[in-house]
CSV table of C-alpha atoms in Angstrom, one decimal:
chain,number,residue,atom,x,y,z
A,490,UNK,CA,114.8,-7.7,-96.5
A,491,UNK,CA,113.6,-10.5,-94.0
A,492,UNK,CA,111.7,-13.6,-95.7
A,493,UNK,CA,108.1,-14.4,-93.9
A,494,UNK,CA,106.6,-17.8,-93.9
A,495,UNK,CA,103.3,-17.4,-94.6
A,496,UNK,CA,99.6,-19.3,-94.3
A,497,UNK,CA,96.4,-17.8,-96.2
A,498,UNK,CA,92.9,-18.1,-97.3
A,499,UNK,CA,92.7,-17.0,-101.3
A,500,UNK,CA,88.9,-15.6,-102.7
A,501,UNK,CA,88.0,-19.0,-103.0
A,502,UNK,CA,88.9,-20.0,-99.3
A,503,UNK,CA,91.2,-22.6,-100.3
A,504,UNK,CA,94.4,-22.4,-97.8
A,505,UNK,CA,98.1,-21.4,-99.3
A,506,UNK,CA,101.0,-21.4,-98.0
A,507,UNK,CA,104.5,-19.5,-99.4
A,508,UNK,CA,107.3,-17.3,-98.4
A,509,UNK,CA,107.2,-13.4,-98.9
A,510,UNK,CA,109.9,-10.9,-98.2
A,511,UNK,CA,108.8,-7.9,-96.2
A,512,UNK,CA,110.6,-5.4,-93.9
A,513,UNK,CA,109.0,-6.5,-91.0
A,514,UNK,CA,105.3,-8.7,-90.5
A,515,UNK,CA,102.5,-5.8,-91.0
A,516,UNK,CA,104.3,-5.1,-94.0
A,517,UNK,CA,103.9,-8.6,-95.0
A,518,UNK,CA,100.6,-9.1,-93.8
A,519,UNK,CA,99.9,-6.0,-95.6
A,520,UNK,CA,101.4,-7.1,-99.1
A,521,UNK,CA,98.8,-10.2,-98.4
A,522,UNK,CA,96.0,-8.2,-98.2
A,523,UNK,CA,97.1,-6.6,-101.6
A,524,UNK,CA,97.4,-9.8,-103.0
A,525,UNK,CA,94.1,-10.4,-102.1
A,526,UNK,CA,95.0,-13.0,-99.8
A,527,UNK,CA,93.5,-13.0,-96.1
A,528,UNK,CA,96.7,-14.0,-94.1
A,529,UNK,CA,96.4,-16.5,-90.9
A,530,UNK,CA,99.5,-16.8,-89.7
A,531,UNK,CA,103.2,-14.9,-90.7
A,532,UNK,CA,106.5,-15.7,-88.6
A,533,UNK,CA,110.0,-14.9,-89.8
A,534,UNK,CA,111.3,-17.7,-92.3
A,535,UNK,CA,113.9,-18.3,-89.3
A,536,UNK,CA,111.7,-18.2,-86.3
A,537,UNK,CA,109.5,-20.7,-88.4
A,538,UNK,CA,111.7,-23.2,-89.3
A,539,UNK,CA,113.3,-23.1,-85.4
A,540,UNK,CA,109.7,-23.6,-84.3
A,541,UNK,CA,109.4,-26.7,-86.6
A,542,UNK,CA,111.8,-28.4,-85.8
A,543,UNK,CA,110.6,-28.1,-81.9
A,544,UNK,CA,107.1,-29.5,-83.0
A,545,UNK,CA,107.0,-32.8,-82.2
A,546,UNK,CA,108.5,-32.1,-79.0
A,547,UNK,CA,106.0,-29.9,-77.8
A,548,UNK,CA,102.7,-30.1,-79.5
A,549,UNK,CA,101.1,-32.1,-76.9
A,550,UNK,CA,102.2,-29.6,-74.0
A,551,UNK,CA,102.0,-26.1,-76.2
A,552,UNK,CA,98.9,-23.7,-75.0
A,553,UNK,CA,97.9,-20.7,-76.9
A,554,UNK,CA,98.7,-17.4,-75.5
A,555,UNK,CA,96.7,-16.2,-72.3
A,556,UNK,CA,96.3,-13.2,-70.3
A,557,UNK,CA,95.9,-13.7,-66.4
A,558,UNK,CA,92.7,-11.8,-65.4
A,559,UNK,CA,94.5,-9.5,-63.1
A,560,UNK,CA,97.1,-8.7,-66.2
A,561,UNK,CA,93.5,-8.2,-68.4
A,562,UNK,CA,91.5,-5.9,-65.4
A,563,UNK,CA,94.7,-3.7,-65.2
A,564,UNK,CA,94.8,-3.4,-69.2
A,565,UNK,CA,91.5,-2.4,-69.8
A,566,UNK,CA,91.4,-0.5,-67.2
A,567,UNK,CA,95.0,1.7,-68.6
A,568,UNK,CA,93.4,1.3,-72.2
A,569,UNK,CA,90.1,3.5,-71.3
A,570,UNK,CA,92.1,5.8,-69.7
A,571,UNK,CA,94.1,6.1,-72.4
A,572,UNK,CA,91.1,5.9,-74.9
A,573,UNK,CA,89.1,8.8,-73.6
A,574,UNK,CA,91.9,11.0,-73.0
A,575,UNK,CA,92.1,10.8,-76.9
A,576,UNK,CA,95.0,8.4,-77.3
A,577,UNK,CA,94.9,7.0,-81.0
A,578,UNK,CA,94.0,3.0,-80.5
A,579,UNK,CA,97.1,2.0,-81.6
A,580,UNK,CA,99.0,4.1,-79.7
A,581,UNK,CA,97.3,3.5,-76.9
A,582,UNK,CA,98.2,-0.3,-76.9
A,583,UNK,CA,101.6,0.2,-77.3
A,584,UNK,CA,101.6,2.4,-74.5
A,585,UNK,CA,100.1,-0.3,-72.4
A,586,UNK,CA,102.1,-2.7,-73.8
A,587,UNK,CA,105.3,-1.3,-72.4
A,588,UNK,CA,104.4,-0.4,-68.9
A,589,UNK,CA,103.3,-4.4,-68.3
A,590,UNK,CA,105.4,-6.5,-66.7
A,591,UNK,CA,103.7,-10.0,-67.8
A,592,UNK,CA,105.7,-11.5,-71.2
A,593,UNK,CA,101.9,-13.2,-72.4
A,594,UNK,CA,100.5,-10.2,-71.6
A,595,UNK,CA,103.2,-8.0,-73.3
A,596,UNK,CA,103.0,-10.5,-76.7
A,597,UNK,CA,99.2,-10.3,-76.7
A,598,UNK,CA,99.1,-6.5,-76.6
A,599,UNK,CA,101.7,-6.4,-79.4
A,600,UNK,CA,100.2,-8.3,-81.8
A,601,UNK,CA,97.4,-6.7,-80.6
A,602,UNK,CA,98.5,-3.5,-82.0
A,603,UNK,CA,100.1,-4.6,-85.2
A,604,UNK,CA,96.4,-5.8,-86.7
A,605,UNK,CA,94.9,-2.7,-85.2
A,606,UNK,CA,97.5,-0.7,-87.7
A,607,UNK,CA,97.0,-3.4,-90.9
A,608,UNK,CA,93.0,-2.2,-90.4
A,609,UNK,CA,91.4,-5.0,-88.0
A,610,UNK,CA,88.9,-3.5,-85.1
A,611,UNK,CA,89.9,-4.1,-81.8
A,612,UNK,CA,87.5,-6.8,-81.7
A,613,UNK,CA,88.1,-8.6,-84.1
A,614,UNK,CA,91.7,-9.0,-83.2
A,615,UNK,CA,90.8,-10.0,-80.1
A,616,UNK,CA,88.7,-13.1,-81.4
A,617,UNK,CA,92.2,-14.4,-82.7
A,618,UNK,CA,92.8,-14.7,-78.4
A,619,UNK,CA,89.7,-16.3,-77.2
A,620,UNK,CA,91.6,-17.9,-74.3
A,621,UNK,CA,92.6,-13.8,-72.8
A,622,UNK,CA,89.4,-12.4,-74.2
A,623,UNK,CA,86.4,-14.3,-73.6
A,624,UNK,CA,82.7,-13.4,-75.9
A,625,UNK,CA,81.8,-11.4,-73.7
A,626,UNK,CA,84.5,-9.1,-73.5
A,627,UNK,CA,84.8,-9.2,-77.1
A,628,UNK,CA,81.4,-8.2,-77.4
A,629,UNK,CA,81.6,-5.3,-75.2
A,630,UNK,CA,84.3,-4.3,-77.0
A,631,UNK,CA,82.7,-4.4,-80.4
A,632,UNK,CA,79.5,-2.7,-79.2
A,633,UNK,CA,81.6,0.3,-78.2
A,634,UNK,CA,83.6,0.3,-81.6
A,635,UNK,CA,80.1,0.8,-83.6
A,636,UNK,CA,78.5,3.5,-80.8
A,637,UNK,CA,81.8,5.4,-81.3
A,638,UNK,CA,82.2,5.0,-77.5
A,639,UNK,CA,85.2,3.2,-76.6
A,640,UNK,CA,86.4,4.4,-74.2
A,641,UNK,CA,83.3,4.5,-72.0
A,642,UNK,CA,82.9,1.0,-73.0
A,643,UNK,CA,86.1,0.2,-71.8
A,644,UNK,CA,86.0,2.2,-68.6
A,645,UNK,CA,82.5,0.5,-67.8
A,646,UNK,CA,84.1,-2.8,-68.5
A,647,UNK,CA,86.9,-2.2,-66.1
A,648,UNK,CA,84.6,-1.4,-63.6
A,649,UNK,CA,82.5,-4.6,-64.2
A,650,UNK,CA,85.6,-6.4,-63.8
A,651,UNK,CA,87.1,-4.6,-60.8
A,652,UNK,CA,83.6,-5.5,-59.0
A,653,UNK,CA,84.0,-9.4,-59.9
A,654,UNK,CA,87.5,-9.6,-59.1
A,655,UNK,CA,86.9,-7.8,-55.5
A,656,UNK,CA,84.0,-10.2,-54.6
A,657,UNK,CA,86.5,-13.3,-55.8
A,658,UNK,CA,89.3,-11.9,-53.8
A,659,UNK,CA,86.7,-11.1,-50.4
A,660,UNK,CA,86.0,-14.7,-50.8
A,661,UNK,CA,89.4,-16.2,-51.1
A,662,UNK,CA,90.0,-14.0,-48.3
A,663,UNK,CA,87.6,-15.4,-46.3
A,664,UNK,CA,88.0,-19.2,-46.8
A,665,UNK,CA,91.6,-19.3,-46.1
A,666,UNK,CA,91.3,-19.5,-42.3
A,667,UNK,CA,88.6,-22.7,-43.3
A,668,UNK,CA,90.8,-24.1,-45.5
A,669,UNK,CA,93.8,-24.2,-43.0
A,670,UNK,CA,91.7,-25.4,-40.5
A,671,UNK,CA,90.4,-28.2,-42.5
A,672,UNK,CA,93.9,-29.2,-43.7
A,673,UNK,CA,94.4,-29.1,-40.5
A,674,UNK,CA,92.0,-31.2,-39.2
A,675,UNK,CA,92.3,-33.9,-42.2
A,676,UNK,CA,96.0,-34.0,-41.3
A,677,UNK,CA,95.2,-34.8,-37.5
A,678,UNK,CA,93.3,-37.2,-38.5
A,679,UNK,CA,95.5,-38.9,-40.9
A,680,UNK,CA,98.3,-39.8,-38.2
A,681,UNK,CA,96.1,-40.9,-35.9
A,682,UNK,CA,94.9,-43.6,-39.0
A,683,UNK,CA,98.0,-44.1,-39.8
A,684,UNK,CA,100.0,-44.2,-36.9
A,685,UNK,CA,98.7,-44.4,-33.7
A,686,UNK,CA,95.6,-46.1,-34.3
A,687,UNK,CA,98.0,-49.2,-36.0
A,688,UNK,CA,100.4,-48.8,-32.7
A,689,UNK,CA,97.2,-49.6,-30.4
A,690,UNK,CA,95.8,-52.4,-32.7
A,691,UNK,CA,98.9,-54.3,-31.8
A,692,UNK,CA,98.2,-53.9,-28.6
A,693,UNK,CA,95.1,-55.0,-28.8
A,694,UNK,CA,95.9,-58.1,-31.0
A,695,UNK,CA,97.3,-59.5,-27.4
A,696,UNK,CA,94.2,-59.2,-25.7
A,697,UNK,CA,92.1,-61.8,-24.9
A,698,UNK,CA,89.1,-59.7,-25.5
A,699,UNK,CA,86.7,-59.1,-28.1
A,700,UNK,CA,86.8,-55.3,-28.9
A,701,UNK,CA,83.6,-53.0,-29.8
A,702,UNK,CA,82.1,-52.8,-33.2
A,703,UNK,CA,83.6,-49.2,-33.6
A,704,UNK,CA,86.8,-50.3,-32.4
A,705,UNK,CA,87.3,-52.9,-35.3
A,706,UNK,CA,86.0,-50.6,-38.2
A,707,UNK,CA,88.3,-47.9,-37.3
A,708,UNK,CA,91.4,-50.4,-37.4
A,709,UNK,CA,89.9,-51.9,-40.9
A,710,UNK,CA,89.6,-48.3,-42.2
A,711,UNK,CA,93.0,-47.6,-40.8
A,712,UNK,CA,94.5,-50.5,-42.6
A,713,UNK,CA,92.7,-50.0,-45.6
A,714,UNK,CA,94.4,-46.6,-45.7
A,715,UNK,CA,97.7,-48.0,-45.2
A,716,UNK,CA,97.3,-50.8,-48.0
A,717,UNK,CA,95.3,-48.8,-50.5
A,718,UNK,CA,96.5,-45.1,-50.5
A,719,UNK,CA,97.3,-46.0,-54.0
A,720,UNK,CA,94.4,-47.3,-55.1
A,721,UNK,CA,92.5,-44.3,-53.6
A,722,UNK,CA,94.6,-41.7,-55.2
A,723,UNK,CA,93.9,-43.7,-58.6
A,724,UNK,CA,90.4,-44.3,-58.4
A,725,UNK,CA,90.1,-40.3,-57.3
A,726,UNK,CA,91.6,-39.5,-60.4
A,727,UNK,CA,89.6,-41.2,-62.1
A,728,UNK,CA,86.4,-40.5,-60.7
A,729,UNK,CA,87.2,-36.9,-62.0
A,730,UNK,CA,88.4,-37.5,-64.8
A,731,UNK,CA,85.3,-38.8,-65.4
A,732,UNK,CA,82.9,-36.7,-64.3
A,733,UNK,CA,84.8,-34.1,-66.5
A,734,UNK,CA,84.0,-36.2,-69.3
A,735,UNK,CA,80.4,-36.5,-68.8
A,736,UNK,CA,79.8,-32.8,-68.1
A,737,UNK,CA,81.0,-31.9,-71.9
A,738,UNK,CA,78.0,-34.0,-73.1
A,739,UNK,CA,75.5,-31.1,-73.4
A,740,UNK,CA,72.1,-32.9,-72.4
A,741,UNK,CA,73.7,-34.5,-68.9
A,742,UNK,CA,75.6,-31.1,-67.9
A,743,UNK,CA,71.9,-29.3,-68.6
A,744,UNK,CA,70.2,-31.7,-66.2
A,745,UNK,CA,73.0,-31.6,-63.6
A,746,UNK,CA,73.1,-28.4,-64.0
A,747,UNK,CA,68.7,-27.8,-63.8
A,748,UNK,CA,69.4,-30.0,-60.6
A,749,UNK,CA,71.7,-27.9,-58.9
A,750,UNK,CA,69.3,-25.0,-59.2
A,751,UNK,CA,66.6,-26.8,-56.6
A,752,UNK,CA,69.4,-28.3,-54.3
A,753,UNK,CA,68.3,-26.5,-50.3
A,754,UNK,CA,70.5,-23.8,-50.6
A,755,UNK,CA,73.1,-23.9,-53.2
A,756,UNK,CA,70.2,-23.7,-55.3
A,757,UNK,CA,69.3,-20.2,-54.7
A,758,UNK,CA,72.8,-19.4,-54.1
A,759,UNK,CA,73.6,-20.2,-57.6
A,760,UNK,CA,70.5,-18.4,-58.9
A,761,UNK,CA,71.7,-15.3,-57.7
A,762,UNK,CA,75.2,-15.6,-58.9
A,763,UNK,CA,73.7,-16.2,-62.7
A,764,UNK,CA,70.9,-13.3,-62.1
A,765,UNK,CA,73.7,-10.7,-60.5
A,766,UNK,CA,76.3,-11.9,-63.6
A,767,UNK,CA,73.4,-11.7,-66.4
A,768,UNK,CA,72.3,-8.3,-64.9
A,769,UNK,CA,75.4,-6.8,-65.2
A,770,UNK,CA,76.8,-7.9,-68.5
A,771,UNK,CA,73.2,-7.0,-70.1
A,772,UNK,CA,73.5,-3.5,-68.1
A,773,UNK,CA,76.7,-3.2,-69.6
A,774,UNK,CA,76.4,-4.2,-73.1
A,775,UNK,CA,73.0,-2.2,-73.4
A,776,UNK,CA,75.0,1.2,-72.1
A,777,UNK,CA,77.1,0.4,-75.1
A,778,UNK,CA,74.0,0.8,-77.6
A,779,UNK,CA,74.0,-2.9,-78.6
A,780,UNK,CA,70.3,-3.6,-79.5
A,781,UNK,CA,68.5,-5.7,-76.7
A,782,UNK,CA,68.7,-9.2,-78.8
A,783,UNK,CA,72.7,-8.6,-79.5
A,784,UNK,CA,73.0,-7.7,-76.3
A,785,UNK,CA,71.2,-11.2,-74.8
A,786,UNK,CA,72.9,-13.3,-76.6
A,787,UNK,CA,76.4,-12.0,-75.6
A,788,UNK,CA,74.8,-12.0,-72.1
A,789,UNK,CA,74.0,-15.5,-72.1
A,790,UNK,CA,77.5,-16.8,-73.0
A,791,UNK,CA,78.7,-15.1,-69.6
A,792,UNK,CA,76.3,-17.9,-68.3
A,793,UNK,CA,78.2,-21.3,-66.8
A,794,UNK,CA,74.5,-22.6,-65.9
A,795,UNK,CA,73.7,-24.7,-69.1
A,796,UNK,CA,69.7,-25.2,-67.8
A,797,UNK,CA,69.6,-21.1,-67.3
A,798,UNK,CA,71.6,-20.3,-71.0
A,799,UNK,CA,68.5,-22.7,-72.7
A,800,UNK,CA,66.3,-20.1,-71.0
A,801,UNK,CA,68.0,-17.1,-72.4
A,802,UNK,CA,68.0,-18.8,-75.5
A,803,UNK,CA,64.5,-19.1,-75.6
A,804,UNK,CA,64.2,-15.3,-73.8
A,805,UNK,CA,66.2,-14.1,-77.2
A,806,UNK,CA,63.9,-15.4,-79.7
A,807,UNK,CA,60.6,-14.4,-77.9
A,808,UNK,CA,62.0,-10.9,-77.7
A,809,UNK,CA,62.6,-10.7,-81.5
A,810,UNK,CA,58.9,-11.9,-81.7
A,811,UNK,CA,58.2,-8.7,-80.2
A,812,UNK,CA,57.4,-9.9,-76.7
A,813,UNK,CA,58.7,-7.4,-73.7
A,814,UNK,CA,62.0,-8.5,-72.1
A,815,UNK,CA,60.3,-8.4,-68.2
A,816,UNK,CA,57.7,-11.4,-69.6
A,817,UNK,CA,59.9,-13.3,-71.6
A,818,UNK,CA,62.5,-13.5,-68.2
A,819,UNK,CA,59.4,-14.6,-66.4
A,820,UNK,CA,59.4,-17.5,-68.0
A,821,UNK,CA,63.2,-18.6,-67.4
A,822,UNK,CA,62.2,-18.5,-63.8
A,823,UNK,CA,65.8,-17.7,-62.5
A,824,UNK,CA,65.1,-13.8,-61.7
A,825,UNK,CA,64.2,-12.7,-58.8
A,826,UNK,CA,60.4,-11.5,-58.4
A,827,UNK,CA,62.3,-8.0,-57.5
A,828,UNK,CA,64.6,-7.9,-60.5
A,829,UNK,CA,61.6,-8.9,-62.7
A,830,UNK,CA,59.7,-6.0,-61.5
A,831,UNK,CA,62.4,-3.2,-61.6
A,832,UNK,CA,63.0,-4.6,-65.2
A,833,UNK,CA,59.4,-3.9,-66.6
A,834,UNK,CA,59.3,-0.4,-64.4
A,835,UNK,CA,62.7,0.8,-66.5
A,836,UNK,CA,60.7,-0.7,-69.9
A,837,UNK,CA,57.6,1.1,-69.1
A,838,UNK,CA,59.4,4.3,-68.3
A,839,UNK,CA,61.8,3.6,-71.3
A,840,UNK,CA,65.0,3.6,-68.9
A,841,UNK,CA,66.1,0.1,-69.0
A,842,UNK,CA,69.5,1.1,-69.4
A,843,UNK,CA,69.3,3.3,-65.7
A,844,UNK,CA,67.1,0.3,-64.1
A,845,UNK,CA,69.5,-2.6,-65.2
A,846,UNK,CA,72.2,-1.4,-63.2
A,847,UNK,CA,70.2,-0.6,-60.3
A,848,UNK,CA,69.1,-4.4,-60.7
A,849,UNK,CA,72.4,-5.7,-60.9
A,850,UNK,CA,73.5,-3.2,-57.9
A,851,UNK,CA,70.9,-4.9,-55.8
A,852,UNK,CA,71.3,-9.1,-57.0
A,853,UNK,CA,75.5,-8.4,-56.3
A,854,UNK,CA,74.5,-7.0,-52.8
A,855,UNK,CA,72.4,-10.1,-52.0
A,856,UNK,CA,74.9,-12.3,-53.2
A,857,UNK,CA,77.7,-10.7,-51.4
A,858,UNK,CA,75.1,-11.1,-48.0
A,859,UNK,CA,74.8,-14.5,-48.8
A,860,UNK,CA,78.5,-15.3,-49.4
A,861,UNK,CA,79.3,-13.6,-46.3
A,862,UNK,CA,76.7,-15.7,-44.3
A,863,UNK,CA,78.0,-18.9,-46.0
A,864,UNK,CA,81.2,-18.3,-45.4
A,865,UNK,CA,81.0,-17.4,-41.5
A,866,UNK,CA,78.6,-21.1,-40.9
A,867,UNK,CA,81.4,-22.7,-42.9
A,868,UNK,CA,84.1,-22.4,-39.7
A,869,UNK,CA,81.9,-24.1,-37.3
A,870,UNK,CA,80.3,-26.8,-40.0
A,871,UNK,CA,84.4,-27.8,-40.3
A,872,UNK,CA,84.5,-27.7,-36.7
A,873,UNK,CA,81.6,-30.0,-35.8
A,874,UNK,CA,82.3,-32.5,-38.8
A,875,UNK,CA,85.7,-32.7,-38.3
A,876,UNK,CA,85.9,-33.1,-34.0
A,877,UNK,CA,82.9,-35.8,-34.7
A,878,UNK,CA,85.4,-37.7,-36.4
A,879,UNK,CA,88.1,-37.3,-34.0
A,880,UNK,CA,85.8,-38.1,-31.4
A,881,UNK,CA,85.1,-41.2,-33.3
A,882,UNK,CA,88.2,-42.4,-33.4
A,883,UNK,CA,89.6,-41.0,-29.7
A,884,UNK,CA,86.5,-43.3,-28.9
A,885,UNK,CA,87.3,-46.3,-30.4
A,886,UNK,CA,90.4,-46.3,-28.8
A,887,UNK,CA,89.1,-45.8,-25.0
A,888,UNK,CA,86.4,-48.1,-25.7
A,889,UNK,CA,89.0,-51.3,-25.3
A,890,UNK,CA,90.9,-49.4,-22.3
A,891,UNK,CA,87.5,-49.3,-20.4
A,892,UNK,CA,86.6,-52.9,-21.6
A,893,UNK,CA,89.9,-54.0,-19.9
A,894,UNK,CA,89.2,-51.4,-16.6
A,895,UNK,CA,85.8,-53.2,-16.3
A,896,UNK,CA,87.4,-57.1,-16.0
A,897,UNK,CA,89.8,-56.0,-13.9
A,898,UNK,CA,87.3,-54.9,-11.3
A,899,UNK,CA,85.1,-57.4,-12.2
């Protein structure tokens, strides 16, 4: 039989590592388990020793495992079909496993399925693939393994994500005719900096004339440009580099972050996109039978506002008080007055689970009105900003041919 090199956590939780022969890794894993050992990690004595020896080499570049989202929408959405036509779990993952096409993907689902069979709920095996499966997911996922309702779980989660990826993709969509314009544009601009504008400073050079105040800062930006491309690229690298490194420092990134919400525009933008996103998850999560203070917490990890998750914190312990979930959201102030009002109708009438969804139905159709009104001011913003700037530098240029027409009539 094969040898296994493997890493554990005894009763004590004390880590040990050792070598166990098994004919294949759930049967190690499961002789573990027996031992009373709670295994970590088990690889093939051989496979183990290769991947040693590559260590050094790659440790700095190696990533853990990760399913693209389009690779995780298509697999949940083949696993609830699978589910609730009465599949076995297992099963049902190594059926999905072999119709993908994506080697991550096909290695996730796999190991997926071999701690489904040594015993593990789906859930919990997913935790072990945070980077494919974030807590959300996972905690749809384990909300429909304790209602007994997989498979609706699942097929409600697809659906959540089918909805999320068709509003990313209608957006995408509609910024690439921007985007090319504005690369456009910038690269327009950039030879004319670059090459012509330098061509006509020469010429001017042997003029005995003093040229316009626009003139010279347009040939001092140009040669800045030429000089310091460098020096630009660095300090742009930089710049984000740092501001990456301030936004992991929780009390900054939660006043940025409380500062983008009163920006003239974005703000309310953005307040939508976390009310439509909270909406949904809660609606989602609370169709699974998770109990409303489960249910908010997992809700406000699919949060990326940190000023609005302190709210939901807050939210979450007044509802375990006992307050009702409508006058607790008052007081995060990030809900529409609509949404607030639909969500103490559906508590009055005890159908918050029919009135969330109706909720979220309505915040995603604003959202997508608004995106779609951004979006078609964003062509001629790029227009206007970026022939200004032409014009600014087509200008400069006549400015010292007109100087010159008006001493030669003089």
């Amino acid at each position: 039989m094969p040898a296994f090199e493997y890493s554990a956590l005894d009763t004590s939780g004390r880590r040990t590592r050792g070598v166990i022969s098994a004919a294949s890794g759930t049967a190690a894993r499961a002789e573990l388990r027996r031992r009373q050992l709670a295994p970590l990690s088990v690889e093939r004595a051989d496979e183990a020793r290769r991947a040693g020896e590559k260590a050094f080499s790659l440790s700095a570049f190696r990533r853990a495992p990760s399913m693209p989202a389009s690779a995780r929408l298509l697999m949940t959405r083949q696993l609830a079909t699978l589910v609730e036509a009465g599949l076995p779990l297992a099963e049902a993952l190594q059926v999905v496993s072999a119709q993908t096409t994506r080697p991550e993907a096909r290695r996730i689902l796999i190991a997926l399925r071999e701690r489904v069979l040594e015993g593990e709920r789906l859930s919990a095996a997913m935790a072990g693939f945070s980077a494919s499966f974030p807590p959300v997911y996972r905690a749809m996922v384990a909300a429909g393994e304790s209602s007994g309702a997989l498979g609706q779980v699942l097929d409600r989660l697809a659906t959540h994500l089918e909805k999320s990826a068709a509003l990313s993709r209608k957006v995408m969509t509609a910024l690439i005719y921007p985007g090319a314009l504005a690369v456009t544009a910038m690269a327009v601009i950039c030879v004319l900096m670059v090459a012509i504008v330098p061509r006509l400073a020469a010429q001017f050079d042997t003029m005995s004339i003093t040229l316009p105040a626009l003139t010279r800062a347009v040939i001092a930006l140009s040669e800045f440009l030429q000089a310091g491309w460098l020096f630009l690229l660095i300090a742009l690298a930089l710049a984000i580099l740092a501001v990456r490194l301030v936004l992991r420092r929780p009390a900054i990134r939660a006043r940025l972050d409380r500062a983008s919400l009163s920006l003239p525009l974005l703000g309310g933008f953005l307040r939508k996109l976390e009310a439509a996103r909270f909406a949904r998850t809660l609606s989602v999560l609370l169709a699974a039978g998770t109990v409303l203070p489960d249910a908010l917490r997992a809700a406000r990890k699919a949060t990326t506002n940190a000023h609005i998750g302190a709210a939901l914190d807050a939210v979450t312990a007044e509802v375990e008080t006992g307050r009702t979930l409508s006058s607790s959201l008052e007081g995060a102030r990030f809900l529409p007055a609509l949404t607030l009002h639909m969500i103490a109708a559906g508590e009055r009438s005890a159908a918050l689970e029919t009135m969330l969804p109706r909720a979220a139905d309505q915040l995603e159709g604003e959202l997508e009105a608004a995106s779609s009104t951004a979006l078609s001011l964003l062509e001629p913003a790029i227009i206007i900003v970026m022939g200004a700037v032409v014009a600014l530098i087509v200008l400069s240029i006549l400015l010292p041919i007109l100087q010159l027409n008006t001493l030669a009539l003089n």
